[in-house]
């Protein structure tokens, strides 16, 4: 018989209290207990401030962690404040857990399609959902030491666990402890919000903060919002054998992407069994026993779907409540977040903001890049500009959609004449051999010039491949440089060289051709 000493009992009580406010820690198994010990140690003792800090960072997501580590590495005196879990959305409720599930879903899909490669699998391919979720929790806990309170303490950062609130232009309080600063960074991120659908709150729903706490697979799942997160999770749960309905108010999924690219993903989701309702609005939700009934309005007609769970992926809101921004002279919009200039300064010139709380780019890598701008401008009187960032992004469906730079309408709005080059993956030898021909590369360039303005790539490895174009754009290199770049054969990345070669052929005059 095992006994629990008073200290262990007290610890467990603290842990259970945290579970009430941090739902992503459920189920509280050994993996989530490990996660908690790194990202919000229940026995953590906040340090005693000694003098003014060069930099106080509020929020320990990607932007906050990069700001704090970078500043400390440069010799600055730094304080970092986090009220929930260090690592922010990326580690706890975003990139890390979602990509762990996507990898498992891809394995299941590949196993079901082995016959096209001449490989026979005897018996049905089944999914062990509890094992998949435990794998995710295990890997998330394994990664968590990189973002841990102890690691940042060892880097020389004063780590404070608690709620931060400004009480002056150069002061922030954590509980009763006042931190004086010369510069500060607000990097508090954002959180999912649910649309105002009557009955939704009463029926209950999942968001990215709670979906990764599931231990049983919903037999029927409604996903409201067909943006990147909605499409990724709809395909993933369908591959896990859940009956998924994806609901989007506009006429296309992924409405911000190239329509042709979105159509390819639309087909892929349907092939995986996702039922897609575009131009549909969830008008009302009600509960009937264990079922949730979603009333839809589509083209003036109403119909119902019955599901076991609802996942909301239809919007986010900046985390600014409770910061007492007025006391610091920092302006903010409840929907758009903190107001910053191109140098990421707020309306208080000594306070900066970075990441989801202050940017339209809601990506981990965008938060990282913005934090580096803050370091240059806050500590070295630099003039780095956020508008100069060449920003790629990727939706991790299968196939993936990756994009960097402008779309055609962006260029038109700036009065730039453009031309496009499109290469189909069906013409790429490696894609043919891989059986992954449903996709394309489209490069937008300045008319009459090899200057790359933007690119969209649809392929199974788009997120990995797009960086070559991003690097070229960042270095000011054009299509002519990409045409000179030797690519190993056969690779799907050769599609980039082929597009660049296509541009070179447009430069041939009739005389040169002759």
Coordinates of C-alpha atoms in Angstrom, one line a residue:
X1 CA 0.0 0.0 0.0
X2 CA 1.3 3.4 -1.0
X3 CA 0.9 6.5 1.1
X4 CA 0.8 10.1 0.1
X5 CA 2.7 12.5 2.3
X6 CA 1.3 16.0 3.1
X7 CA 3.6 17.6 0.5
X8 CA 2.4 15.3 -2.3
X9 CA -1.2 15.9 -1.3
X10 CA -0.7 19.7 -1.3
X11 CA 0.9 19.4 -4.8
X12 CA -2.0 17.4 -6.2
X13 CA -4.4 19.9 -4.8
X14 CA -2.5 22.7 -6.6
X15 CA -2.5 20.6 -9.8
X16 CA -6.2 20.0 -9.7
X17 CA -6.8 23.8 -9.2
X18 CA -4.7 24.5 -12.3
X19 CA -6.7 22.0 -14.3
X20 CA -9.8 24.1 -13.7
X21 CA -8.2 27.1 -15.4
X22 CA -5.9 25.4 -17.9
X23 CA -8.1 22.8 -19.7
X24 CA -5.3 21.7 -22.1
X25 CA -3.7 19.8 -19.1
X26 CA -6.5 17.2 -19.2
X27 CA -6.2 14.3 -18.9
X28 CA -3.7 14.8 -16.1
X29 CA -1.5 11.8 -16.8
X30 CA 2.3 11.5 -16.4
X31 CA 2.9 13.3 -19.7
X32 CA 0.8 16.3 -18.9
X33 CA 2.2 16.3 -15.4
X34 CA 5.7 16.5 -17.0
X35 CA 4.4 19.3 -19.2
X36 CA 3.2 21.2 -16.2
X37 CA 6.4 20.8 -14.3
X38 CA 8.3 22.5 -17.1
X39 CA 5.8 25.2 -18.3
X40 CA 4.1 26.2 -15.1
X41 CA 5.9 24.6 -12.1
X42 CA 3.4 24.5 -9.2
X43 CA 6.2 25.0 -6.7
X44 CA 7.8 27.9 -8.6
X45 CA 9.0 30.7 -6.4
X46 CA 9.1 34.1 -8.2
X47 CA 12.5 35.9 -7.8
X48 CA 12.9 39.2 -6.0
X49 CA 13.5 42.1 -8.4
X50 CA 16.7 44.0 -7.9
X51 CA 16.6 47.4 -9.7
X52 CA 15.2 48.3 -13.1
X53 CA 15.1 45.8 -15.9
X54 CA 16.3 46.6 -19.4
X55 CA 13.5 44.6 -20.7
X56 CA 10.3 43.2 -19.2
X57 CA 8.5 40.6 -21.5
X58 CA 4.8 39.9 -20.8
X59 CA 3.8 36.5 -22.3
X60 CA 5.9 33.4 -22.8
X61 CA 4.7 32.2 -26.2
X62 CA 7.0 32.3 -29.2
X63 CA 7.4 36.1 -29.4
X64 CA 8.0 36.4 -25.7
X65 CA 10.5 33.5 -25.4
X66 CA 12.5 34.8 -28.4
X67 CA 12.5 38.3 -27.0
X68 CA 13.6 37.2 -23.5
X69 CA 16.3 34.7 -24.6
X70 CA 17.7 37.1 -27.2
X71 CA 17.9 40.0 -24.8
X72 CA 19.5 37.9 -22.0
X73 CA 22.0 36.5 -24.5
X74 CA 23.0 40.0 -25.3
X75 CA 23.7 40.8 -21.6
X76 CA 20.4 42.7 -20.9
X77 CA 18.7 42.4 -17.5
X78 CA 15.4 40.6 -18.4
X79 CA 12.2 39.7 -16.7
X80 CA 9.6 37.3 -18.3
X81 CA 6.0 37.0 -17.0
X82 CA 3.6 34.2 -17.9
X83 CA 0.2 33.5 -16.2
X84 CA -0.6 30.2 -17.9
X85 CA 1.8 27.7 -19.6
X86 CA 5.1 28.8 -21.0
X87 CA 5.4 27.9 -24.7
X88 CA 2.1 29.6 -25.4
X89 CA -0.2 28.3 -28.1
X90 CA 2.5 26.8 -30.3
X91 CA 3.7 24.2 -27.7
X92 CA 0.5 23.6 -25.9
X93 CA -2.5 24.0 -28.1
X94 CA -1.2 24.8 -31.6
X95 CA 1.6 23.7 -33.8
X96 CA 3.0 20.9 -31.7
X97 CA -0.1 18.9 -30.8
X98 CA -1.8 19.5 -34.1
X99 CA 1.1 18.4 -36.2
X100 CA 1.5 15.3 -34.0
X101 CA -2.1 14.3 -34.9
X102 CA -1.7 15.2 -38.5
X103 CA 1.3 12.9 -38.8
X104 CA -0.7 10.0 -37.4
X105 CA -3.6 10.7 -39.7
X106 CA -1.2 10.7 -42.7
X107 CA 0.1 7.3 -41.6
X108 CA -3.4 6.0 -41.5
X109 CA -4.2 7.4 -44.9
X110 CA -1.0 6.0 -46.4
X111 CA -1.7 2.5 -45.0
X112 CA -5.1 2.5 -46.6
X113 CA -3.6 3.4 -50.0
X114 CA -0.7 1.0 -50.2
X115 CA -2.4 -1.1 -53.0
X116 CA -1.6 1.6 -55.5
X117 CA 2.1 1.0 -54.8
X118 CA 1.8 -2.8 -55.2
X119 CA 1.9 -3.3 -51.4
X120 CA -0.8 -5.4 -49.9
X121 CA -1.9 -5.0 -46.2
X122 CA -4.0 -7.8 -44.9
X123 CA -7.0 -6.9 -42.8
X124 CA -8.5 -3.5 -42.1
X125 CA -6.4 -0.4 -41.1
X126 CA -7.7 0.6 -37.6
X127 CA -7.0 3.7 -35.6
X128 CA -6.2 3.5 -31.8
X129 CA -7.3 7.1 -30.9
X130 CA -6.4 6.9 -27.2
X131 CA -2.9 5.8 -28.2
X132 CA -2.6 8.6 -30.8
X133 CA -3.5 11.2 -28.2
X134 CA -1.1 9.7 -25.6
X135 CA 1.7 9.8 -28.3
X136 CA 0.9 13.5 -28.8
X137 CA 1.0 14.3 -25.0
X138 CA 4.2 12.3 -24.7
X139 CA 6.0 14.2 -27.5
X140 CA 4.6 17.6 -26.3
X141 CA 6.1 16.9 -22.9
X142 CA 9.4 15.8 -24.5
X143 CA 9.6 19.2 -26.3
X144 CA 8.5 21.3 -23.4
X145 CA 11.9 21.6 -21.7
X146 CA 13.0 24.0 -24.5
X147 CA 10.3 26.4 -23.3
X148 CA 10.6 25.7 -19.6
X149 CA 10.8 28.1 -16.7
X150 CA 14.0 26.4 -15.5
X151 CA 15.7 26.8 -18.9
X152 CA 15.0 30.5 -19.0
X153 CA 16.1 31.0 -15.5
X154 CA 19.4 29.3 -16.4
X155 CA 19.7 31.7 -19.4
X156 CA 19.7 34.5 -16.9
X157 CA 16.1 35.6 -17.2
X158 CA 14.0 36.4 -14.1
X159 CA 10.9 34.3 -14.7
X160 CA 7.6 35.3 -12.9
X161 CA 4.6 33.1 -12.9
X162 CA 1.4 35.2 -12.5
X163 CA -0.8 37.9 -13.9
X164 CA 0.8 41.0 -15.2
X165 CA -0.8 44.5 -15.2
X166 CA 0.7 47.9 -15.9
X167 CA 0.5 50.5 -13.2
X168 CA 2.6 53.2 -14.9
X169 CA 4.5 54.0 -18.1
X170 CA 7.6 52.1 -16.9
X171 CA 6.1 49.7 -14.3
X172 CA 4.2 46.4 -14.4
X173 CA 3.0 44.5 -11.4
X174 CA 2.9 40.7 -11.0
X175 CA 0.6 40.2 -8.0
X176 CA 2.1 42.5 -5.4
X177 CA 5.5 42.6 -7.0
X178 CA 6.4 45.7 -9.0
X179 CA 8.8 45.4 -11.9
X180 CA 10.4 48.6 -13.2
X181 CA 11.6 48.6 -16.8
X182 CA 13.3 50.8 -19.4
X183 CA 11.6 48.8 -22.2
X184 CA 8.8 46.3 -22.3
X185 CA 7.4 43.8 -24.8
X186 CA 3.7 42.7 -24.8
X187 CA 3.6 39.2 -26.3
X188 CA 0.4 37.8 -24.8
X189 CA -0.9 36.2 -27.9
X190 CA -4.6 35.4 -28.6
X191 CA -7.2 32.8 -28.0
X192 CA -10.1 31.2 -29.9
X193 CA -13.5 32.8 -29.8
X194 CA -16.8 31.2 -30.7
X195 CA -19.3 32.9 -33.1
X196 CA -22.6 34.1 -31.5
X197 CA -24.6 31.1 -32.5
X198 CA -27.7 30.7 -30.3
X199 CA -27.5 27.6 -28.1
X200 CA -23.8 26.9 -28.8
X201 CA -22.6 27.7 -25.3
X202 CA -25.3 25.6 -23.7
X203 CA -24.6 22.6 -26.0
X204 CA -20.8 22.9 -25.5
X205 CA -18.0 22.9 -28.0
X206 CA -14.3 22.3 -28.6
X207 CA -11.6 24.8 -29.6
X208 CA -7.9 24.4 -30.2
X209 CA -7.5 24.8 -26.4
X210 CA -9.6 21.7 -25.6
X211 CA -9.7 19.4 -28.7
X212 CA -6.2 18.0 -27.8
X213 CA -7.6 16.9 -24.4
X214 CA -9.9 14.4 -26.0
X215 CA -9.4 10.7 -25.0
X216 CA -12.2 9.3 -27.1
X217 CA -12.8 9.8 -30.8
X218 CA -16.1 11.6 -31.6
X219 CA -18.1 9.4 -34.0
X220 CA -19.6 12.5 -35.6
X221 CA -17.8 15.8 -35.6
X222 CA -19.0 19.2 -36.9
X223 CA -16.2 21.7 -37.7
X224 CA -17.4 25.3 -37.9
X225 CA -14.9 27.4 -40.0
X226 CA -12.9 26.2 -43.0
X227 CA -9.8 28.2 -42.5
X228 CA -6.4 26.5 -42.0
X229 CA -7.1 25.0 -38.5
X230 CA -10.6 23.9 -39.5
X231 CA -9.4 22.2 -42.7
X232 CA -6.4 20.5 -41.0
X233 CA -8.5 19.1 -38.2
X234 CA -11.5 18.1 -40.4
X235 CA -9.2 16.0 -42.6
X236 CA -7.3 14.6 -39.6
X237 CA -10.4 13.4 -37.7
X238 CA -11.9 12.0 -40.9
X239 CA -8.8 9.9 -41.4
X240 CA -9.3 8.7 -37.8
X241 CA -12.7 7.4 -39.0
X242 CA -14.8 10.2 -37.5
X243 CA -17.8 11.3 -39.6
X244 CA -16.9 14.9 -40.2
X245 CA -19.0 17.8 -41.5
X246 CA -17.0 21.0 -42.3
X247 CA -19.1 24.2 -42.4
X248 CA -17.9 27.4 -44.0
X249 CA -20.0 30.6 -44.4
X250 CA -18.3 31.6 -47.7
X251 CA -18.5 29.8 -51.0
X252 CA -15.0 28.1 -50.7
X253 CA -12.9 26.6 -48.1
X254 CA -9.7 28.4 -47.3
X255 CA -11.2 31.7 -48.6
X256 CA -7.9 33.6 -48.3
X257 CA -5.9 31.2 -50.5
X258 CA -5.6 30.9 -54.3
X259 CA -9.0 29.5 -55.4
X260 CA -7.4 26.9 -57.6
X261 CA -5.2 25.8 -54.6
X262 CA -8.2 25.7 -52.3
X263 CA -10.1 23.5 -54.9
X264 CA -7.4 20.9 -54.8
X265 CA -7.6 20.7 -51.0
X266 CA -11.4 20.6 -51.2
X267 CA -11.1 17.5 -53.4
X268 CA -8.6 15.9 -51.1
X269 CA -10.8 16.4 -48.0
X270 CA -13.9 15.0 -49.8
X271 CA -11.8 12.0 -50.9
X272 CA -11.0 11.4 -47.2
X273 CA -14.7 11.5 -46.4
X274 CA -15.2 15.0 -45.2
X275 CA -18.7 16.4 -45.9
X276 CA -18.2 20.0 -46.9
X277 CA -21.0 22.6 -46.6
X278 CA -19.9 25.9 -48.1
X279 CA -22.2 29.0 -48.2
X280 CA -23.7 27.6 -45.0
X281 CA -24.4 29.3 -41.7
X282 CA -24.9 27.6 -38.4
X283 CA -28.1 29.3 -37.3
X284 CA -28.7 27.5 -34.0
X285 CA -27.4 24.6 -31.9
X286 CA -29.4 22.5 -29.4
X287 CA -28.8 19.4 -27.3
X288 CA -30.9 16.3 -27.5
X289 CA -29.6 13.8 -25.1
X290 CA -26.0 13.0 -25.9
X291 CA -26.4 14.5 -29.4
X292 CA -25.7 18.1 -30.5
X293 CA -28.0 19.3 -33.3
X294 CA -26.7 22.0 -35.6
X295 CA -29.3 23.9 -37.7
X296 CA -27.8 25.1 -40.9
X297 CA -29.1 27.7 -43.4
X298 CA -27.9 27.2 -46.9
X299 CA -29.2 29.2 -49.8
X300 CA -32.4 30.0 -47.9
X301 CA -33.0 26.4 -47.0
X302 CA -32.7 24.9 -43.5
X303 CA -31.4 21.4 -42.6
X304 CA -30.0 19.8 -39.5
X305 CA -26.9 17.7 -38.8
X306 CA -26.5 15.6 -35.7
X307 CA -23.1 15.2 -34.1
X308 CA -21.3 14.1 -31.0
X309 CA -19.0 17.1 -30.8
X310 CA -18.5 20.6 -32.4
X311 CA -15.1 22.1 -33.1
X312 CA -15.0 25.9 -33.5
X313 CA -12.3 27.3 -35.7
X314 CA -13.9 30.5 -36.8
X315 CA -12.0 33.3 -35.1
X316 CA -9.5 34.5 -32.6
X317 CA -9.2 37.4 -30.1
X318 CA -6.1 39.2 -28.7
X319 CA -5.2 38.5 -25.1
X320 CA -5.3 42.1 -23.7
X321 CA -7.9 41.8 -20.8
X322 CA -6.5 42.5 -17.4
X323 CA -3.2 44.2 -18.6
X324 CA -4.4 47.7 -17.6
X325 CA -3.0 49.1 -20.8
X326 CA -4.5 52.5 -20.1
X327 CA -2.1 53.0 -17.2
X328 CA 0.8 52.6 -19.5
X329 CA -0.6 54.8 -22.3
X330 CA -0.9 51.8 -24.7
X331 CA -3.8 51.8 -27.2
X332 CA -5.5 48.7 -28.3
X333 CA -8.5 47.4 -30.3
X334 CA -10.5 44.6 -28.7
X335 CA -10.6 42.7 -32.0
X336 CA -7.4 43.7 -33.8
X337 CA -5.1 43.8 -30.7
X338 CA -2.5 46.3 -29.7
X339 CA -1.8 49.3 -31.9
X340 CA 1.8 49.3 -33.2
X341 CA 3.8 51.2 -35.8
X342 CA 6.1 49.7 -38.4
X343 CA 8.8 49.4 -35.7
X344 CA 6.4 47.5 -33.5
X345 CA 6.2 50.4 -31.0
X346 CA 3.0 50.9 -29.2
X347 CA 1.6 54.3 -28.4
X348 CA 4.0 54.3 -25.5
X349 CA 7.4 54.5 -27.3
X350 CA 9.1 52.5 -24.6
X351 CA 6.7 49.6 -24.9
X352 CA 6.6 47.2 -27.9
X353 CA 4.3 44.4 -29.0
X354 CA 4.9 41.3 -31.0
X355 CA 3.2 38.1 -32.1
X356 CA -0.6 37.4 -32.3
X357 CA -1.5 40.2 -30.0
X358 CA -0.4 42.8 -32.5
X359 CA -0.2 41.1 -36.0
X360 CA -2.4 40.0 -38.8
X361 CA 0.1 37.1 -39.3
X362 CA -1.0 34.5 -36.7
X363 CA 2.0 32.2 -37.1
X364 CA 4.7 31.0 -34.8
X365 CA 7.4 31.9 -37.3
X366 CA 5.9 35.4 -37.7
X367 CA 6.0 35.9 -33.9
X368 CA 9.7 34.8 -34.0
X369 CA 10.5 37.3 -36.8
X370 CA 8.7 40.1 -35.0
X371 CA 10.5 39.4 -31.7
X372 CA 13.8 39.9 -33.5
X373 CA 12.7 43.2 -34.8
X374 CA 11.7 44.2 -31.3
X375 CA 15.2 43.3 -30.0
X376 CA 16.9 45.4 -32.7
X377 CA 14.6 48.4 -32.1
X378 CA 14.2 48.3 -28.3
X379 CA 17.8 47.5 -27.3
X380 CA 19.9 49.0 -30.1
X381 CA 17.9 52.0 -31.3
X382 CA 17.4 50.1 -34.6
X383 CA 15.0 51.0 -37.3
X384 CA 13.9 47.5 -38.4
X385 CA 10.5 47.5 -40.0
X386 CA 7.8 44.8 -39.8
X387 CA 6.6 45.8 -43.3
X388 CA 9.9 44.5 -44.8
X389 CA 9.3 40.9 -43.7
X390 CA 8.9 38.4 -46.4
X391 CA 6.3 36.2 -44.8
X392 CA 5.6 32.6 -45.8
X393 CA 2.9 30.4 -44.4
X394 CA 1.5 26.9 -44.8
X395 CA -1.7 25.1 -44.3
X396 CA -0.8 21.5 -43.3
X397 CA -3.6 19.6 -45.0
X398 CA -2.6 16.8 -47.4
X399 CA -1.6 18.1 -49.8
X400 CA -0.3 21.3 -48.2
X401 CA -0.8 24.8 -49.4
X402 CA 2.2 27.1 -48.9
X403 CA 2.4 30.7 -49.9
X404 CA 4.9 33.6 -49.7
X405 CA 4.6 37.2 -50.6
X406 CA 1.8 38.8 -52.6
X407 CA -1.2 37.5 -54.4
X408 CA -2.2 39.1 -57.7
X409 CA -4.8 41.3 -56.1
X410 CA -2.2 42.6 -53.6
X411 CA 0.1 43.7 -56.5
X412 CA -2.8 45.3 -58.4
X413 CA -3.7 47.3 -55.3
X414 CA -0.1 48.7 -55.3
X415 CA -0.2 49.4 -59.0
X416 CA 2.3 46.7 -60.0
X417 CA 1.9 45.1 -63.4
X418 CA 2.4 41.3 -63.0
X419 CA 2.8 38.1 -64.9
X420 CA 2.4 34.5 -63.7
X421 CA 4.1 31.2 -64.3
X422 CA 2.3 28.0 -63.3
X423 CA 3.8 24.5 -63.4
X424 CA 1.7 21.5 -62.6
X425 CA 3.1 18.7 -60.4
X426 CA 1.7 16.3 -62.9
X427 CA 4.6 17.3 -65.1
X428 CA 7.2 16.7 -62.3
X429 CA 9.0 13.3 -62.6
X430 CA 9.3 12.8 -58.8
X431 CA 5.7 13.7 -58.1
X432 CA 4.7 11.1 -60.8
X433 CA 6.9 8.5 -59.1
X434 CA 5.5 9.4 -55.7
X435 CA 1.9 9.3 -56.9
X436 CA 1.5 12.9 -55.6
X437 CA 0.7 14.7 -58.8
X438 CA -2.3 16.8 -57.6
X439 CA -0.8 20.2 -57.1
X440 CA 1.1 23.1 -58.8
X441 CA 3.5 25.9 -58.3
X442 CA 2.4 29.4 -59.3
X443 CA 5.0 32.2 -59.2
X444 CA 3.9 35.9 -59.5
X445 CA 6.6 38.2 -60.8
X446 CA 6.8 41.8 -62.0
X447 CA 5.9 42.1 -65.6
X448 CA 9.0 42.2 -67.8
X449 CA 11.3 41.4 -64.8
X450 CA 12.4 38.4 -63.0
X451 CA 11.6 40.0 -59.6
X452 CA 9.5 37.5 -57.6
X453 CA 6.5 39.1 -55.9
X454 CA 4.9 35.9 -54.5
X455 CA 4.4 32.2 -54.9
X456 CA 1.8 29.6 -54.1
X457 CA 2.7 25.9 -54.0
X458 CA 0.3 23.0 -53.5
X459 CA 2.1 19.7 -52.8
X460 CA 2.5 17.1 -50.1
X461 CA 5.7 18.8 -49.1
X462 CA 4.9 22.4 -49.8
X463 CA 5.8 23.7 -46.4
X464 CA 9.3 22.3 -46.7
X465 CA 9.8 23.5 -50.3
X466 CA 8.5 27.1 -50.2
X467 CA 11.6 28.2 -48.3
X468 CA 13.8 28.2 -51.4
X469 CA 11.6 30.9 -52.9
X470 CA 11.4 32.8 -49.6
X471 CA 15.2 32.8 -49.4
X472 CA 15.5 34.1 -53.0
X473 CA 13.0 36.9 -52.3
X474 CA 14.7 37.8 -49.0
X475 CA 18.1 38.0 -50.8
X476 CA 16.7 40.0 -53.7
X477 CA 17.4 37.2 -56.1
X478 CA 15.1 36.7 -59.0
X479 CA 13.9 33.9 -61.3
X480 CA 17.1 34.0 -63.2
X481 CA 19.0 33.0 -60.1
X482 CA 16.7 30.1 -59.4
X483 CA 17.1 29.0 -63.0
X484 CA 20.9 28.7 -62.4
X485 CA 20.4 26.8 -59.2
X486 CA 21.1 23.1 -59.6
X487 CA 18.5 20.8 -58.1
X488 CA 19.0 17.1 -57.4
X489 CA 17.1 14.8 -59.8
X490 CA 14.5 13.6 -59.2
X491 CA 12.9 15.9 -56.6
X492 CA 9.6 17.7 -56.4
X493 CA 11.6 20.9 -55.7
X494 CA 12.6 20.8 -59.4
X495 CA 9.3 22.4 -60.1
X496 CA 10.9 25.7 -58.9
X497 CA 13.7 25.4 -61.5
X498 CA 11.2 24.5 -64.2
X499 CA 9.2 27.6 -63.4
X500 CA 12.4 29.8 -63.5
X501 CA 13.3 28.2 -66.8
X502 CA 9.9 29.1 -68.1
X503 CA 10.5 32.7 -67.3
X504 CA 13.9 32.6 -69.1
X505 CA 12.1 31.4 -72.3
X506 CA 9.9 34.5 -72.2
X507 CA 13.0 36.6 -72.7
X508 CA 13.8 35.1 -76.0
X509 CA 13.2 37.6 -78.8
X510 CA 12.3 36.4 -82.3
X511 CA 15.9 37.2 -83.5
X512 CA 17.4 35.1 -80.7
X513 CA 15.0 32.3 -81.3
X514 CA 16.0 32.3 -85.0

